Amino acid sequence: VQLQASGGGLVQAGGSLSLSCATSGSIFSISALAWYRQAPGKQRELVAYITSGGTTNYTDSVKGRFTISKDDDKTAVYLQMNSLKPEDTAVYYCNAERDLRPYGKYYVYWGQGTLVTVSS
């Protein structure tokens, strides 16, 4: 699975940005798609994920502000970010999981990061 993220940039606090991540390869067996972020000097953290069935979950700090979605055929995952805050500044990474544990395999894939900078 290959992932290609896009959509980062500079925005003022309170503004909005939309991130996209195109997937390719063995996407039929993707079990979940997610967005992570890593701020300077901090560990990478999960922002939001969406399962192949459409179940979503968000880290508390972005609930009500960010929305994750995907194309039905899993060819892309999106992150709509509203009411952005300076603390949302980070490199954002898209992520895909192929959970084949019944067959003894589990794969995780990462896209390249895209920088989101929120100015105060």
N, CA and C of each residue as an Amber inpcrd file, in Angstrom:
protein
   360
   0.8440000  -1.1860000   0.0000000   0.0000000   0.0000000   0.0000000
   0.8840000   1.2420000   0.0000000   0.5750000   2.1640000  -0.8760000
   1.2930000   3.4360000  -0.9090000   0.3210000   4.5570000  -0.5430000
   0.8380000   5.5290000   0.1750000   0.0220000   6.6480000   0.6400000
   0.6950000   7.9550000   0.2260000  -0.1050000   8.8910000  -0.2720000
   0.4040000  10.1850000  -0.7040000  -0.4610000  11.2760000  -0.1050000
   0.0870000  11.9900000   0.8610000  -0.6660000  13.0360000   1.5580000
  -0.4630000  14.3890000   0.8960000  -1.4720000  15.2350000   1.0310000
  -1.3940000  16.5980000   0.5010000  -2.3450000  17.4940000   1.2750000
  -2.1620000  18.8050000   1.1370000  -3.1240000  19.7400000   1.6820000
  -2.6590000  20.5620000   2.8540000  -1.4560000  20.3390000   3.3290000
  -0.9910000  21.1370000   4.4420000  -0.7210000  22.5730000   4.0320000
  -0.4320000  23.4020000   5.0110000  -0.1370000  24.7880000   4.7050000
  -0.1830000  25.6480000   5.9500000  -0.2100000  26.9440000   5.7140000
  -0.2390000  27.9310000   6.7960000  -1.6330000  28.5310000   6.8790000
  -2.1650000  28.5950000   8.0830000  -3.4930000  29.1430000   8.2890000
  -3.5160000  29.8870000   9.6160000  -4.3710000  30.8930000   9.7060000
  -4.5120000  31.6180000  10.9600000  -5.3960000  30.8400000  11.9230000
  -5.2070000  31.0820000  13.1860000  -6.0430000  30.4450000  14.2030000
  -7.5100000  30.7360000  13.9110000  -8.3230000  29.6840000  14.0670000
  -9.7330000  29.8060000  13.7540000 -10.0780000  29.4100000  12.3390000
  -9.0730000  29.2520000  11.5200000  -9.2880000  28.9020000  10.1240000
  -9.4540000  27.4150000   9.9170000  -9.5370000  27.0330000   8.6370000
  -9.7660000  25.6330000   8.2740000  -8.7570000  25.1790000   7.2310000
  -8.4750000  23.8850000   7.2590000  -7.6570000  23.2300000   6.2440000
  -8.2150000  21.8450000   6.0120000  -8.0130000  21.3560000   4.8100000
  -8.4310000  20.0000000   4.5010000  -7.2370000  19.2180000   3.9930000
  -6.9840000  18.0810000   4.6050000  -5.9060000  17.1880000   4.1840000
  -6.4870000  16.0200000   3.4010000  -5.7370000  15.5840000   2.4150000
  -6.1260000  14.4130000   1.6320000  -4.9730000  13.4340000   1.5890000
  -5.3030000  12.1710000   1.4590000  -4.2830000  11.1330000   1.3420000
  -4.7850000  10.1020000   0.3480000  -4.1060000  10.0030000  -0.7820000
  -4.4760000   9.0300000  -1.8010000  -3.7830000   7.7090000  -1.5260000
  -4.5310000   6.6250000  -1.6670000  -3.9710000   5.3010000  -1.4390000
  -3.8710000   4.5460000  -2.7550000  -2.9500000   3.6060000  -2.8000000
  -2.8160000   2.7470000  -3.9710000  -2.1820000   1.4410000  -3.5300000
  -2.2720000   0.4470000  -4.3730000  -1.7170000  -0.8620000  -4.0360000
  -2.8090000  -1.7940000  -3.5480000  -2.5170000  -2.5800000  -2.5470000
  -3.4370000  -3.6100000  -2.0350000  -4.4800000  -3.0120000  -1.1030000
  -5.2170000  -2.0330000  -1.6140000  -6.1350000  -1.3000000  -0.7470000
  -7.3740000  -2.1050000  -0.3960000  -7.6420000  -3.1770000  -1.1280000
  -8.8610000  -3.9480000  -0.8660000  -8.8510000  -4.5310000   0.5340000
  -7.6640000  -4.7820000   1.0870000  -7.5730000  -5.4090000   2.4080000
  -7.2430000  -4.4100000   3.5160000  -7.3580000  -3.1050000   3.2220000
  -7.1460000  -2.1070000   4.2670000  -8.2600000  -2.2260000   5.3020000
  -7.8910000  -2.3020000   6.5650000  -8.8810000  -2.4420000   7.6320000
  -9.1730000  -1.1160000   8.3200000  -8.2280000  -0.1840000   8.2660000
  -8.4470000   1.1220000   8.8760000  -7.5000000   2.1310000   8.2490000
  -7.9590000   3.3820000   8.2460000  -7.1430000   4.5100000   7.7890000
  -7.1080000   5.5350000   8.9110000  -6.0160000   6.2560000   9.0190000
  -5.8820000   7.1800000  10.1430000  -4.9980000   8.3620000   9.7780000
  -5.1130000   9.3610000  10.6180000  -4.2050000  10.5130000  10.5690000
  -3.5050000  10.6040000  11.9160000  -2.2080000  10.7740000  11.8570000
  -1.3860000  11.0290000  13.0270000  -0.7430000  12.3990000  12.8460000
  -0.2040000  12.9170000  13.9390000   0.5550000  14.1670000  13.8280000
   1.7260000  14.1440000  14.8100000   2.7240000  14.9170000  14.4480000
   3.8940000  15.0360000  15.3150000   4.3250000  16.4910000  15.3600000
   4.1870000  17.0620000  16.5310000   4.6080000  18.4390000  16.7450000
   6.0900000  18.4590000  17.1020000   6.7550000  19.5870000  16.8940000
   8.1880000  19.6740000  17.2050000   8.4610000  19.2840000  18.6570000
   9.3840000  18.3750000  18.8390000   9.7830000  17.9650000  20.1770000
   8.8180000  17.0310000  20.8750000   7.7960000  16.5890000  20.1600000
   6.8020000  15.7030000  20.7720000   6.7110000  14.3870000  20.0190000
   6.1120000  13.4170000  20.6730000   5.9130000  12.1200000  20.0350000
   4.7550000  12.1830000  19.0440000   4.8050000  11.3060000  18.0790000
   3.7100000  11.2000000  17.1280000   2.4630000  10.7100000  17.8650000
   1.3220000  11.3320000  17.5720000   0.0850000  10.9490000  18.2320000
  -1.0150000  10.6900000  17.2060000  -1.9260000   9.8080000  17.5710000
  -3.0770000   9.5170000  16.7400000  -4.0550000  10.6910000  16.8150000
  -4.4870000  11.1830000  15.6840000  -5.4740000  12.2600000  15.6260000
  -6.8710000  11.6870000  15.4350000  -7.0140000  10.8160000  14.4410000
  -8.3220000  10.2420000  14.1370000  -8.1320000   9.0030000  13.2910000
  -9.0800000   8.0780000  13.4170000  -9.0540000   6.9270000  12.5280000
 -10.4530000   6.6020000  12.0700000 -10.5130000   5.8670000  10.9650000
 -11.7920000   5.4070000  10.4230000 -11.5870000   3.9790000   9.9350000
 -12.4880000   3.0980000  10.3450000 -12.3700000   1.7040000   9.9410000
 -12.9750000   1.4910000   8.5600000 -12.7470000   0.3350000   8.0090000
 -13.3110000   0.0360000   6.6960000 -14.8320000   0.0720000   6.7280000
 -15.3910000  -0.1680000   7.9080000 -16.8380000  -0.1030000   8.0580000
 -17.3740000   1.2810000   8.3470000 -16.4840000   2.2520000   8.5250000
 -16.9110000   3.6290000   8.7210000 -16.9180000   4.1090000  10.1600000
 -16.5310000   3.2690000  11.0890000 -16.4530000   3.7100000  12.4860000
 -15.2920000   4.6780000  12.6500000 -15.5570000   5.7850000  13.3400000
 -14.5300000   6.8100000  13.5260000 -14.2260000   7.0130000  15.0090000
 -13.0440000   7.5220000  15.2510000 -12.6540000   7.8770000  16.6130000
 -11.6500000   9.0130000  16.5280000 -11.6800000   9.8780000  17.5340000
 -10.8430000  11.0710000  17.5410000 -10.1560000  11.2310000  18.8800000
  -8.9750000  11.8060000  18.8480000  -8.3520000  12.1790000  20.1020000
  -9.1460000  13.3460000  20.6900000  -9.1810000  13.4390000  22.0090000
 -10.0560000  14.4100000  22.6740000  -9.8200000  15.8390000  22.2100000
  -8.5870000  16.1930000  21.9460000  -8.2690000  17.5880000  21.6380000
  -8.8280000  18.0660000  20.3010000  -9.2570000  17.1520000  19.4460000
  -9.7800000  17.5710000  18.1390000 -11.2650000  17.2550000  17.9620000
 -11.8720000  16.6200000  18.9500000 -13.2910000  16.2720000  18.8390000
 -14.1270000  17.5240000  18.6390000 -15.0370000  17.4460000  17.6890000
 -15.8890000  18.5780000  17.3880000 -15.2840000  19.5790000  16.4210000
 -14.0010000  19.4270000  16.1320000 -13.3260000  20.3580000  15.2160000
 -12.8360000  19.6550000  13.9440000 -12.3940000  18.4300000  14.0760000
 -11.8540000  17.6840000  12.9410000 -12.8370000  16.5920000  12.5400000
 -12.8470000  16.2860000  11.2460000 -13.6820000  15.2030000  10.7300000
 -12.8590000  14.3580000   9.7740000 -12.8130000  13.0620000  10.0400000
 -12.1310000  12.1300000   9.1500000 -13.1770000  11.4480000   8.2750000
 -12.8310000  11.2410000   7.0320000 -13.7330000  10.5480000   6.1190000
 -12.8930000   9.8030000   5.0830000 -13.5450000   8.9400000   4.3430000
 -12.8370000   8.1640000   3.3220000 -13.7390000   7.9230000   2.1290000
 -13.1290000   7.6550000   1.0200000 -13.8950000   7.2020000  -0.1240000
 -14.3530000   5.7710000   0.1380000 -15.4980000   5.3910000  -0.4080000
 -16.0510000   4.0640000  -0.1540000 -15.0960000   2.9490000  -0.5940000
 -14.3310000   3.2150000  -1.6440000 -13.4320000   2.1770000  -2.1400000
 -12.0410000   2.2900000  -1.5200000 -11.9190000   3.1060000  -0.4810000
 -10.6800000   3.2710000   0.2850000  -9.5320000   3.8200000  -0.5590000
  -9.8600000   4.5240000  -1.6280000  -8.7980000   5.1030000  -2.4530000
  -8.2950000   6.4150000  -1.8950000  -8.9650000   6.9460000  -0.8720000
  -8.4970000   8.1880000  -0.2660000  -9.0840000   8.3380000   1.1250000
  -8.3500000   9.0320000   1.9590000  -8.8320000   9.3940000   3.2940000
  -8.6010000  10.8970000   3.4460000  -9.5210000  11.5290000   4.1600000
  -9.5030000  12.9740000   4.2870000  -9.5460000  13.3860000   5.7590000
  -9.0530000  14.5690000   6.0300000  -9.1690000  15.1500000   7.3620000
  -9.5530000  16.6100000   7.2020000 -10.7920000  16.9170000   7.5510000
 -11.2560000  18.2920000   7.5390000 -10.9890000  18.8830000   8.9060000
 -10.2320000  19.9590000   8.9250000  -9.8310000  20.5700000  10.1940000
 -10.4050000  21.9670000  10.2650000 -11.2740000  22.1860000  11.2310000
 -11.8990000  23.4950000  11.4480000 -11.4830000  24.0580000  12.7910000
 -11.7110000  25.3390000  12.9580000 -11.3910000  26.0190000  14.2290000
  -9.9790000  25.6800000  14.6820000  -9.0560000  25.7900000  13.7770000
  -7.6750000  25.3990000  14.0800000  -7.0560000  26.2900000  15.1370000
  -6.2030000  25.6610000  15.9480000  -5.5170000  26.3350000  17.0410000
  -4.0080000  26.2310000  16.8160000  -3.2430000  27.1490000  17.3790000
  -1.7880000  27.0520000  17.2360000  -1.2380000  25.7040000  17.6870000
  -1.8630000  25.1050000  18.6860000  -1.3860000  23.8010000  19.1710000
  -1.6650000  22.6670000  18.1970000  -2.3890000  22.9360000  17.1210000
  -2.5780000  21.9320000  16.0700000  -1.3990000  21.9060000  15.0960000
  -0.4870000  22.8390000  15.2530000   0.6820000  22.8830000  14.3840000
   1.5010000  21.6110000  14.5320000   1.7370000  20.9440000  13.4100000
   2.4510000  19.6680000  13.4230000   2.6250000  19.1840000  11.9890000
   3.4280000  18.1690000  11.8480000   3.4610000  17.4120000  10.6030000
   2.4130000  16.3180000  10.7190000   1.5270000  16.2660000   9.7520000
   0.4410000  15.2900000   9.7570000   0.7740000  14.1500000   8.8030000
   0.5620000  12.9240000   9.2820000   0.8590000  11.7230000   8.5090000
  -0.3970000  10.8780000   8.3300000  -0.6280000  10.3940000   7.1360000
  -1.7040000   9.4180000   6.9610000  -1.1390000   8.0110000   7.1580000
  -2.0410000   7.1330000   7.5290000  -1.6420000   5.7910000   7.9690000
  -2.6950000   4.8010000   7.4980000  -2.2560000   3.6320000   7.1260000
  -3.1890000   2.5660000   6.7510000  -2.7800000   1.2740000   7.4370000
  -3.7640000   0.4930000   7.8150000  -3.5160000  -0.8040000   8.4400000
  -4.1710000  -1.9030000   7.6190000  -3.4490000  -2.9920000   7.4830000
  -4.0040000  -4.2150000   6.8980000  -3.9470000  -5.2790000   7.9740000
  -5.0870000  -5.5550000   8.5650000  -5.1490000  -6.5080000   9.6660000
  -5.4580000  -7.8960000   9.1090000  -4.4030000  -8.6750000   8.9290000
  -4.5390000 -10.0370000   8.4120000  -4.1000000 -11.0320000   9.4760000
  -4.3970000 -10.6940000  10.7360000  -3.9420000 -11.5420000  11.8290000
  -4.4900000 -12.9580000  11.7860000  -5.6800000 -13.1810000  11.2440000
  -6.0940000 -14.5970000  11.0610000  -5.1040000 -15.3900000  10.2260000
  -4.3100000 -14.6920000   9.4320000  -3.2960000 -15.3380000   8.6080000
  -1.9040000 -15.0810000   9.1580000  -1.8490000 -14.5240000  10.3610000
  -0.5650000 -14.3010000  11.0030000   0.1890000 -13.0920000  10.5020000
  -0.5500000 -12.1310000   9.8750000   0.1370000 -10.9670000   9.3380000
  -0.5980000  -9.6940000   9.7240000   0.1680000  -8.6500000   9.9110000
  -0.3790000  -7.3480000  10.2510000   0.5600000  -6.3100000   9.6720000
   0.0260000  -5.4130000   8.8660000   0.8560000  -4.4370000   8.1680000
   0.4020000  -3.0220000   8.5160000   1.3710000  -2.1400000   8.6270000
   1.1010000  -0.7170000   8.8400000   1.8900000   0.0660000   7.8000000
   1.2430000   1.0390000   7.1990000   1.8700000   1.8430000   6.1550000
   1.7430000   3.3230000   6.5100000   2.7330000   4.0800000   6.0990000
   2.7530000   5.5170000   6.3830000   2.9530000   6.3020000   5.0950000
   2.2530000   7.4240000   5.0160000   2.5230000   8.3710000   3.9510000
   3.5870000   9.3480000   4.4120000   4.0500000  10.1630000   3.4780000
   4.9810000  11.2140000   3.8780000   4.1930000  12.2760000   4.6220000
   4.8010000  13.0180000   5.4540000   4.0970000  14.0200000   6.2350000
   3.7710000  15.2560000   5.4310000   2.7640000  15.9630000   5.9140000
   2.4310000  17.2590000   5.3480000   2.3190000  18.2490000   6.5100000
   2.9850000  19.3770000   6.3750000   3.0930000  20.3220000   7.4760000
   1.8740000  21.2360000   7.5550000   1.3270000  21.3040000   8.7470000
   0.2420000  22.2400000   9.0400000   0.7550000  23.2280000  10.0720000
   0.6940000  24.4940000   9.7370000   1.1420000  25.5420000  10.6440000
  -0.0160000  26.4890000  10.9130000  -0.3490000  26.6390000  12.1850000
  -1.4480000  27.5240000  12.5830000  -0.8430000  28.7060000  13.3380000
  -1.0200000  29.8840000  12.7950000  -0.4610000  31.0840000  13.4170000
  -1.4820000  31.7080000  14.3580000  -0.9840000  32.3110000  15.4050000
  -1.8800000  32.9260000  16.4060000  -2.1930000  34.3660000  16.0540000
